[in-house]
PDB file of C-alpha atoms in Angstrom:
ATOM      1  CA  MET A   1       1.201  35.692   5.248  1.00 90.00           C
ATOM      2  CA  LEU A   2      -1.980  37.161   6.613  1.00 93.00           C
ATOM      3  CA  PRO A   3      -5.301  37.814   5.011  1.00 94.00           C
ATOM      4  CA  GLU A   4      -6.461  41.057   3.799  1.00 95.00           C
ATOM      5  CA  SER A   5      -7.945  41.948   7.264  1.00 97.00           C
ATOM      6  CA  PHE A   6      -6.606  40.677  10.444  1.00 97.00           C
ATOM      7  CA  SER A   7      -6.345  41.391  14.222  1.00 97.00           C
ATOM      8  CA  GLU A   8      -3.452  42.845  16.063  1.00 96.00           C
ATOM      9  CA  GLU A   9      -3.106  39.445  17.882  1.00 96.00           C
ATOM     10  CA  GLU A  10      -2.868  37.614  14.531  1.00 96.00           C
ATOM     11  CA  LEU A  11      -0.105  39.913  13.499  1.00 96.00           C
ATOM     12  CA  PHE A  12       1.747  39.564  16.785  1.00 96.00           C
ATOM     13  CA  LEU A  13       1.465  35.887  16.704  1.00 93.00           C
ATOM     14  CA  GLU A  14       2.981  35.849  13.183  1.00 92.00           C
ATOM     15  CA  ILE A  15       5.777  38.195  14.259  1.00 91.00           C
ATOM     16  CA  ALA A  16       6.592  36.133  17.448  1.00 88.00           C
ATOM     17  CA  GLY A  17       6.317  32.887  15.379  1.00 85.00           C
ATOM     18  CA  LEU A  18       8.952  34.019  12.850  1.00 82.00           C
ATOM     19  CA  SER A  19      11.856  32.874  14.864  1.00 74.00           C
ATOM     20  CA  TYR A  20      10.278  29.491  15.250  1.00 73.00           C
ATOM     21  CA  ALA A  21       9.411  28.841  11.519  1.00 68.00           C
ATOM     22  CA  GLY A  22      11.378  25.979  10.293  1.00 58.00           C
ATOM     23  CA  ASP A  23      12.728  25.195  13.825  1.00 54.00           C
ATOM     24  CA  PHE A  24      12.578  21.458  14.061  1.00 53.00           C
ATOM     25  CA  ARG A  25      12.040  21.583  17.829  1.00 53.00           C
ATOM     26  CA  MET A  26       8.596  23.122  17.328  1.00 53.00           C
ATOM     27  CA  VAL A  27       7.669  19.757  15.647  1.00 52.00           C
ATOM     28  CA  ILE A  28       9.030  17.612  18.438  1.00 57.00           C
ATOM     29  CA  GLY A  29       9.940  18.819  21.947  1.00 52.00           C
ATOM     30  CA  GLU A  30       8.214  22.267  22.162  1.00 58.00           C
ATOM     31  CA  ASP A  31       4.880  23.119  23.551  1.00 61.00           C
ATOM     32  CA  LYS A  32       2.767  23.989  20.450  1.00 65.00           C
ATOM     33  CA  THR A  33       1.194  26.850  22.207  1.00 77.00           C
ATOM     34  CA  LYS A  34       4.685  28.461  22.982  1.00 80.00           C
ATOM     35  CA  VAL A  35       4.026  31.457  20.676  1.00 85.00           C
ATOM     36  CA  LEU A  36       0.535  32.030  21.906  1.00 89.00           C
ATOM     37  CA  ASN A  37       1.913  31.946  25.485  1.00 88.00           C
ATOM     38  CA  ILE A  38       4.383  34.592  24.561  1.00 90.00           C
ATOM     39  CA  VAL A  39       1.967  36.873  22.791  1.00 94.00           C
ATOM     40  CA  LYS A  40      -1.289  36.583  24.928  1.00 95.00           C
ATOM     41  CA  PRO A  41       0.053  38.186  28.016  1.00 96.00           C
ATOM     42  CA  ASN A  42       2.160  40.826  26.186  1.00 96.00           C
ATOM     43  CA  VAL A  43      -0.278  42.274  23.451  1.00 95.00           C
ATOM     44  CA  ALA A  44       0.065  45.546  25.205  1.00 95.00           C
ATOM     45  CA  HIS A  45       3.856  45.451  24.797  1.00 97.00           C
ATOM     46  CA  PHE A  46       3.645  44.305  21.197  1.00 96.00           C
ATOM     47  CA  ARG A  47       1.224  47.169  20.528  1.00 96.00           C
ATOM     48  CA  GLU A  48       3.766  49.678  22.129  1.00 96.00           C
ATOM     49  CA  LEU A  49       6.591  48.128  20.185  1.00 96.00           C
ATOM     50  CA  TYR A  50       5.002  48.069  16.734  1.00 95.00           C
ATOM     51  CA  GLY A  51       2.131  50.688  16.977  1.00 94.00           C
ATOM     52  CA  SER A  52       4.056  53.506  15.442  1.00 94.00           C
ATOM     53  CA  ILE A  53       5.513  51.398  12.718  1.00 94.00           C
ATOM     54  CA  LEU A  54       2.113  50.242  11.726  1.00 95.00           C
ATOM     55  CA  GLN A  55       0.704  53.782  11.874  1.00 94.00           C
ATOM     56  CA  GLU A  56       3.433  55.120   9.628  1.00 94.00           C
ATOM     57  CA  ASN A  57       3.407  52.210   7.062  1.00 92.00           C
ATOM     58  CA  PRO A  58       1.543  53.383   3.933  1.00 91.00           C
ATOM     59  CA  GLN A  59       0.883  49.692   3.013  1.00 91.00           C
ATOM     60  CA  VAL A  60      -1.212  49.123   6.126  1.00 94.00           C
ATOM     61  CA  VAL A  61      -4.528  50.612   7.384  1.00 96.00           C
ATOM     62  CA  TYR A  62      -4.214  50.292  11.204  1.00 96.00           C
ATOM     63  CA  LYS A  63      -7.442  50.686  13.073  1.00 95.00           C
ATOM     64  CA  ALA A  64      -5.883  50.877  16.466  1.00 92.00           C
ATOM     65  CA  GLN A  65      -9.060  51.397  18.378  1.00 93.00           C
ATOM     66  CA  GLN A  66     -10.598  48.304  16.960  1.00 96.00           C
ATOM     67  CA  GLY A  67      -7.257  46.420  17.035  1.00 94.00           C
ATOM     68  CA  ARG A  68      -7.578  45.608  13.312  1.00 97.00           C
ATOM     69  CA  LEU A  69      -5.288  45.969  10.246  1.00 97.00           C
ATOM     70  CA  GLU A  70      -5.952  45.841   6.603  1.00 97.00           C
ATOM     71  CA  ILE A  71      -3.357  45.316   3.813  1.00 95.00           C
ATOM     72  CA  ASP A  72      -3.599  45.387   0.083  1.00 94.00           C
ATOM     73  CA  LYS A  73      -3.591  41.867  -1.096  1.00 95.00           C
ATOM     74  CA  SER A  74      -3.737  42.662  -4.900  1.00 95.00           C
ATOM     75  CA  PRO A  75      -0.726  41.475  -6.903  1.00 96.00           C
ATOM     76  CA  GLU A  76       0.505  44.947  -6.952  1.00 96.00           C
ATOM     77  CA  GLY A  77       0.224  45.241  -3.115  1.00 95.00           C
ATOM     78  CA  GLN A  78       1.740  41.950  -2.698  1.00 96.00           C
ATOM     79  CA  PHE A  79       4.622  42.679  -4.980  1.00 97.00           C
ATOM     80  CA  THR A  80       5.295  45.919  -2.931  1.00 96.00           C
ATOM     81  CA  GLN A  81       5.412  44.099   0.261  1.00 95.00           C
ATOM     82  CA  LEU A  82       7.727  41.333  -1.130  1.00 97.00           C
ATOM     83  CA  MET A  83      10.172  43.956  -2.401  1.00 97.00           C
ATOM     84  CA  THR A  84      10.488  45.283   1.238  1.00 95.00           C
ATOM     85  CA  LEU A  85      11.424  41.872   2.582  1.00 96.00           C
ATOM     86  CA  PRO A  86      15.061  41.313   3.665  1.00 95.00           C
ATOM     87  CA  LYS A  87      17.373  40.564   0.676  1.00 97.00           C
ATOM     88  CA  THR A  88      18.294  37.164   2.359  1.00 95.00           C
ATOM     89  CA  LEU A  89      14.649  36.082   2.368  1.00 96.00           C
ATOM     90  CA  GLN A  90      14.139  37.413  -1.157  1.00 96.00           C
ATOM     91  CA  GLN A  91      17.032  35.316  -2.412  1.00 94.00           C
ATOM     92  CA  ARG A  92      15.806  32.262  -0.427  1.00 93.00           C
ATOM     93  CA  ILE A  93      12.356  32.637  -2.108  1.00 96.00           C
ATOM     94  CA  ASN A  94      14.081  33.078  -5.624  1.00 95.00           C
ATOM     95  CA  LYS A  95      15.888  29.755  -4.912  1.00 92.00           C
ATOM     96  CA  ILE A  96      12.655  28.126  -4.079  1.00 91.00           C
ATOM     97  CA  MET A  97      10.715  29.608  -6.972  1.00 91.00           C
ATOM     98  CA  ASP A  98      13.312  29.487  -9.709  1.00 83.00           C
ATOM     99  CA  PRO A  99      13.594  26.245 -11.590  1.00 74.00           C
ATOM    100  CA  PRO A 100      17.101  25.045 -12.137  1.00 77.00           C
ATOM    101  CA  GLY A 101      18.695  26.525 -15.351  1.00 74.00           C
ATOM    102  CA  LYS A 102      16.224  29.376 -15.586  1.00 78.00           C
ATOM    103  CA  ASN A 103      18.294  31.890 -13.535  1.00 79.00           C
ATOM    104  CA  ARG A 104      15.618  34.642 -13.197  1.00 86.00           C
ATOM    105  CA  ASP A 105      16.536  37.689 -11.243  1.00 92.00           C
ATOM    106  CA  VAL A 106      14.843  38.204  -7.746  1.00 94.00           C
ATOM    107  CA  GLU A 107      12.590  40.946  -8.891  1.00 96.00           C
ATOM    108  CA  GLU A 108      11.190  38.901 -11.677  1.00 94.00           C
ATOM    109  CA  THR A 109      10.565  35.892  -9.296  1.00 95.00           C
ATOM    110  CA  LEU A 110       8.883  38.131  -6.817  1.00 97.00           C
ATOM    111  CA  PHE A 111       6.612  39.708  -9.384  1.00 97.00           C
ATOM    112  CA  GLN A 112       5.448  36.183 -10.316  1.00 95.00           C
ATOM    113  CA  LEU A 113       5.073  35.246  -6.722  1.00 97.00           C
ATOM    114  CA  ALA A 114       2.883  38.268  -6.085  1.00 97.00           C
ATOM    115  CA  HIS A 115       0.243  36.852  -8.614  1.00 97.00           C
ATOM    116  CA  ASP A 116       0.333  33.380  -6.963  1.00 96.00           C
ATOM    117  CA  PRO A 117      -2.376  32.608  -4.386  1.00 94.00           C
ATOM    118  CA  ASP A 118       0.216  30.560  -2.436  1.00 95.00           C
ATOM    119  CA  CYS A 119       2.339  33.552  -1.874  1.00 96.00           C
ATOM    120  CA  GLY A 120       2.233  33.414   1.806  1.00 94.00           C
ATOM    121  CA  GLU A 121       3.160  29.776   1.886  1.00 94.00           C
ATOM    122  CA  VAL A 122       6.160  30.310  -0.279  1.00 96.00           C
ATOM    123  CA  VAL A 123       7.466  33.115   2.020  1.00 95.00           C
ATOM    124  CA  ARG A 124       6.882  30.682   4.978  1.00 91.00           C
ATOM    125  CA  LEU A 125       9.073  28.024   3.131  1.00 92.00           C
ATOM    126  CA  GLY A 126      11.636  30.729   2.583  1.00 93.00           C
ATOM    127  CA  LEU A 127      11.620  31.644   6.337  1.00 89.00           C
ATOM    128  CA  ALA A 128      11.818  27.973   7.314  1.00 86.00           C
ATOM    129  CA  ALA A 129      14.817  27.536   5.073  1.00 86.00           C
ATOM    130  CA  ILE A 130      16.670  30.263   6.923  1.00 84.00           C
ATOM    131  CA  VAL A 131      15.691  29.272  10.482  1.00 79.00           C
ATOM    132  CA  ARG A 132      16.202  25.556  10.162  1.00 72.00           C
ATOM    133  CA  PRO A 133      19.937  25.384   9.745  1.00 64.00           C
ATOM    134  CA  SER A 134      20.397  27.746  12.630  1.00 68.00           C
ATOM    135  CA  SER A 135      18.094  25.576  14.970  1.00 60.00           C
ATOM    136  CA  MET A 136      19.921  22.496  13.903  1.00 57.00           C
ATOM    137  CA  LYS A 137      23.311  24.035  14.760  1.00 59.00           C
ATOM    138  CA  GLN A 138      21.947  25.446  18.065  1.00 61.00           C
ATOM    139  CA  SER A 139      20.656  22.063  19.029  1.00 55.00           C
ATOM    140  CA  THR A 140      23.752  20.185  18.087  1.00 57.00           C
ATOM    141  CA  LYS A 141      25.924  22.603  20.070  1.00 58.00           C
ATOM    142  CA  GLY A 142      23.717  22.120  23.025  1.00 54.00           C
ATOM    143  CA  ILE A 143      24.369  18.388  23.011  1.00 57.00           C
ATOM    144  CA  PHE A 144      28.141  18.974  22.919  1.00 60.00           C
ATOM    145  CA  THR A 145      28.129  21.936  25.510  1.00 67.00           C
ATOM    146  CA  ALA A 146      25.811  20.257  27.995  1.00 62.00           C
ATOM    147  CA  GLY A 147      26.744  16.674  27.395  1.00 65.00           C
ATOM    148  CA  VAL A 148      24.648  13.756  26.208  1.00 63.00           C
ATOM    149  CA  LYS A 149      23.110  12.931  29.640  1.00 65.00           C
ATOM    150  CA  LYS A 150      22.102  16.526  30.417  1.00 67.00           C
ATOM    151  CA  SER A 151      20.848  16.913  26.868  1.00 57.00           C
ATOM    152  CA  LEU A 152      18.726  13.742  27.310  1.00 61.00           C
ATOM    153  CA  ILE A 153      17.263  14.813  30.454  1.00 66.00           C
ATOM    154  CA  TYR A 154      16.431  18.320  28.998  1.00 57.00           C
ATOM    155  CA  SER A 155      14.919  16.774  25.876  1.00 58.00           C
ATOM    156  CA  SER A 156      12.701  14.511  27.969  1.00 64.00           C
ATOM    157  CA  LEU A 157      11.473  17.430  29.997  1.00 66.00           C
ATOM    158  CA  LYS A 158      10.709  19.334  26.776  1.00 59.00           C
ATOM    159  CA  LEU A 159       8.778  16.318  25.453  1.00 57.00           C
ATOM    160  CA  HIS A 160       6.889  15.956  28.668  1.00 63.00           C
ATOM    161  CA  ARG A 161       5.917  19.780  28.466  1.00 67.00           C
ATOM    162  CA  MET A 162       4.901  19.328  24.862  1.00 61.00           C
ATOM    163  CA  TRP A 163       2.766  16.297  25.830  1.00 60.00           C
ATOM    164  CA  ARG A 164       1.020  18.343  28.605  1.00 68.00           C
ATOM    165  CA  GLY A 165       0.389  21.141  26.247  1.00 66.00           C
ATOM    166  CA  TRP A 166      -1.101  18.792  23.806  1.00 60.00           C
ATOM    167  CA  LEU A 167      -3.291  17.335  26.370  1.00 67.00           C
ATOM    168  CA  ARG A 168      -4.637  20.771  27.309  1.00 68.00           C
ATOM    169  CA  GLU A 169      -5.522  21.428  23.696  1.00 68.00           C
ATOM    170  CA  THR A 170      -7.499  18.262  23.359  1.00 68.00           C
ATOM    171  CA  SER A 171      -9.521  18.651  26.615  1.00 66.00           C
TER     172      SER A 171
END
């Protein structure tokens, strides 16, 4: 989902943003800078958490001193990366990419996707399709657990925070 060369911060923003991909609350009700606010003050912690994984990954050239990373974006490199994704995400991507009645296997679909310039966007769609139902369930449970009145108050506070964040961005 990232370009061939990118910064640690860009990677950490993507990682932290994974759990919000497809979460409808990020469209309405959340401060748009939430992920940035999580990552910015914690870059050192992210580096500590992911540094050894990045150093040991043969698909990544990690230049820790410069805070830069490089990955192979050739179709072969993309295919290797796609094959290491969790099975649930691979299957979701297959469902998105495979036209009805075609019934291609996951590996064939991922091979085709590796050659597609929109590969990263398709992976994003797959992630969103996994996160969205969970976020909807969580929000619905919140309404019933907290009650309608508390949920409305909470939602209005969230919308207010979102509005303040939007105003900060535009000024």
